[in-house]
Short mmCIF file of C-alpha atoms in Angstrom, two decimals:
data_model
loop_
_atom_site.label_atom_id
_atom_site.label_comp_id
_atom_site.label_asym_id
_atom_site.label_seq_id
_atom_site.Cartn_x
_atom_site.Cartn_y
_atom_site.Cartn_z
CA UNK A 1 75.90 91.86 62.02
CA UNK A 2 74.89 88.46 64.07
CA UNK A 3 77.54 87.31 66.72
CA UNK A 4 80.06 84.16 65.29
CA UNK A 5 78.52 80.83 65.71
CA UNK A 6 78.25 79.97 69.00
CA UNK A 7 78.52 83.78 70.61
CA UNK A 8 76.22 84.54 73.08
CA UNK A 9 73.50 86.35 71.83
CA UNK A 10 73.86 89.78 70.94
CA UNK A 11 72.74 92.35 73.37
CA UNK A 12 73.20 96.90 74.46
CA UNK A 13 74.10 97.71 77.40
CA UNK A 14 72.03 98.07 80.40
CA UNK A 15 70.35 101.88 79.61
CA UNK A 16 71.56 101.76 76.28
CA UNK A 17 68.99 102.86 72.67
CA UNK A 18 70.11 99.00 72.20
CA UNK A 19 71.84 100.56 68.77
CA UNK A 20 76.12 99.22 70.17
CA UNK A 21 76.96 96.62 68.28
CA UNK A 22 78.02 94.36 71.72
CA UNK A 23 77.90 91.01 73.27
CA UNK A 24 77.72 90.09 76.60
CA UNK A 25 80.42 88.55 78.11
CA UNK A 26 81.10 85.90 80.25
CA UNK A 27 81.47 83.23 77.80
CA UNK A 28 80.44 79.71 78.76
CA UNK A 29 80.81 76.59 77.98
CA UNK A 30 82.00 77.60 74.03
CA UNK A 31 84.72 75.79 72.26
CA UNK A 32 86.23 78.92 70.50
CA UNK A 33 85.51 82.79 70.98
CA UNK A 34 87.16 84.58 67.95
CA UNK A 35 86.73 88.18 69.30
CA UNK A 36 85.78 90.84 66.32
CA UNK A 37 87.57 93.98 65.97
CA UNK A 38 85.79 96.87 67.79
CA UNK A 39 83.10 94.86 68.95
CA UNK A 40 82.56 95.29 72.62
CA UNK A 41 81.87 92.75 75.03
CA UNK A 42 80.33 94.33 78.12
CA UNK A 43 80.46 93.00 81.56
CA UNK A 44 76.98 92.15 82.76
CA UNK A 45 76.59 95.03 84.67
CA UNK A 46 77.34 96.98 81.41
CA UNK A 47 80.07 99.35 83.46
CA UNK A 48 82.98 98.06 81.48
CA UNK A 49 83.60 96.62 78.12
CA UNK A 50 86.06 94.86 76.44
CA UNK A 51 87.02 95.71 72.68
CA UNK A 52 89.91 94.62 70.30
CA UNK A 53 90.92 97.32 68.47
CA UNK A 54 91.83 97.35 64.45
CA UNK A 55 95.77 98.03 65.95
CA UNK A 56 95.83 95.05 67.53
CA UNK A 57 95.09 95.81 71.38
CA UNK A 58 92.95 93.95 73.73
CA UNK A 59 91.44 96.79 75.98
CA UNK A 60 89.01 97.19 78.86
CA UNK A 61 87.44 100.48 79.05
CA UNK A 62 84.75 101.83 81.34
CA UNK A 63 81.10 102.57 79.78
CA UNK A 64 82.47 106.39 79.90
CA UNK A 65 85.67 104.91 78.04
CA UNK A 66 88.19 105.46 80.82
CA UNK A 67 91.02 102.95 79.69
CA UNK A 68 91.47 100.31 82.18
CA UNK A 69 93.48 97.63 80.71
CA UNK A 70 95.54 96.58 77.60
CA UNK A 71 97.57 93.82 75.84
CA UNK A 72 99.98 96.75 75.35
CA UNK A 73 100.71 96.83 79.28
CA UNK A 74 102.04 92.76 79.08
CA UNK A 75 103.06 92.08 75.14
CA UNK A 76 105.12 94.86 73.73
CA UNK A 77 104.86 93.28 70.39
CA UNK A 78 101.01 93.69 70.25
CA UNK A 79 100.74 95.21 67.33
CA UNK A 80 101.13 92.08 65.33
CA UNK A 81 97.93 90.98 66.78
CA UNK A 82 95.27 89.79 64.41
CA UNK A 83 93.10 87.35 65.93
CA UNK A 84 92.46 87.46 69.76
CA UNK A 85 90.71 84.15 70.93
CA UNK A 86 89.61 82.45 73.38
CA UNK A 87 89.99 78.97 73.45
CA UNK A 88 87.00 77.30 75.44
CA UNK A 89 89.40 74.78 77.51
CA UNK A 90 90.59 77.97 79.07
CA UNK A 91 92.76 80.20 77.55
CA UNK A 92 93.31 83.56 76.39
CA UNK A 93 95.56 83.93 73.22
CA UNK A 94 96.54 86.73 70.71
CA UNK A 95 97.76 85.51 67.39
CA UNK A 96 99.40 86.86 64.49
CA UNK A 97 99.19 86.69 61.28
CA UNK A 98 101.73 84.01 60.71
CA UNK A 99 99.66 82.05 63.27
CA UNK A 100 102.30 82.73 66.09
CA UNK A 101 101.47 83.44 69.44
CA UNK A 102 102.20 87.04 70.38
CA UNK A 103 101.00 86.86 74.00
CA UNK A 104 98.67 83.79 75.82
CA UNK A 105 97.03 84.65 79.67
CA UNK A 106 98.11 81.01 80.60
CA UNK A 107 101.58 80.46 79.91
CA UNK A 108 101.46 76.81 81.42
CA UNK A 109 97.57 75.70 79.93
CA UNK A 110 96.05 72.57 80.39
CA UNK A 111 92.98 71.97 79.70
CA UNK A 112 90.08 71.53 82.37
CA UNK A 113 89.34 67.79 82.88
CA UNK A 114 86.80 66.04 84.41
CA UNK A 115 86.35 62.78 84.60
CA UNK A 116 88.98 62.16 81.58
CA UNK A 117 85.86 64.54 79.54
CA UNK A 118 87.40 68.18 78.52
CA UNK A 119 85.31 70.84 80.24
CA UNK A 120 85.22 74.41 78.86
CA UNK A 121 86.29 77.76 80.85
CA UNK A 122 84.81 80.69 81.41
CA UNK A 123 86.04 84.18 80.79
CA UNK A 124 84.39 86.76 82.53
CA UNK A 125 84.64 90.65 83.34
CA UNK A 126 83.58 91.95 86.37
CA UNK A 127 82.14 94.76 87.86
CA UNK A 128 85.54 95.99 88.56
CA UNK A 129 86.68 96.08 85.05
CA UNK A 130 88.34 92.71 85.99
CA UNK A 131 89.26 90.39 82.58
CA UNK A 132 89.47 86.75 84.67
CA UNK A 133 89.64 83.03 83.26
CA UNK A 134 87.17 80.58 85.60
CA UNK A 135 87.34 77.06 85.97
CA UNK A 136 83.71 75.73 85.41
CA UNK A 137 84.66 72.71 88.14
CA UNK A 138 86.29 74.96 90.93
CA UNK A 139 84.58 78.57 90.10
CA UNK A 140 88.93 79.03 90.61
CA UNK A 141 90.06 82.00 88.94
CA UNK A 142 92.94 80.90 86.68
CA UNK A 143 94.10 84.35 85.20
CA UNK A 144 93.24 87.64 86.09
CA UNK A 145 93.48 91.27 84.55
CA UNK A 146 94.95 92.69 87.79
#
């Protein structure tokens, strides 16, 4: 199945048969990332991955599937989750069905602005199995995992 529009291109993991259905993460300079249910994103190293699952949890696992990180650690309502997205100006949001926000990374989101122009985030998981928001202008991290 091809990646949503705009997606980076879809890739396996480094040493995989290149059979996982999987995109790379970080993702740059896109307007909206609507992450697919039990797709996983891999970090560029390809030792973690991150994967929203059909009950509603954003998790990072290792390549060996060693759980890492969930939504369920910070929104005990996720559950209600069905959309996770991320929202190119820089945040990280899980949505329900009603359209309500169940849990957001950046609780007091602006957007990134330069020069008066809107300038897209980056979200990005590192080697460490670290989920992080970037600001393209600063390289600050804005949100963090851990």
């Amino acid at each position: 199945q091809p990646p949503s529009p705009g997606a980076n291109p879809a890739i396996a993991p480094p040493g995989s048969t290149g059979t996982a259905r999987a995109l790379a993460l970080p993702f740059k300079g896109l307007a909206v990332v609507d992450l697919e249910r039990n797709r996983r994103y891999f970090s560029a190293s390809g030792k973690h991955y991150l994967v929203f699952q059909t009950d509603g949890n954003l998790v990072i696992r290792t390549a060996q599937e060693g759980f890492v990180w969930g939504l369920n650690e910070v929104a005990p309502s996720f559950g209600k989750t069905t959309k996770v997205l991320f929202v190119g100006d820089g945040n990280l949001m899980a949505v329900a069905a009603d359209n309500s926000t169940v849990w957001k990374a950046l609780s007091q989101h602006r957007p990134v602005l330069e020069n008066g122009q809107r300038r897209y985030g980056n979200l990005e998981l590192n080697d460490q199995g670290v989920l992080q928001i970037i600001s393209p202008i600063e390289g600050k991290v804005l949100w963090a995992t851990k």
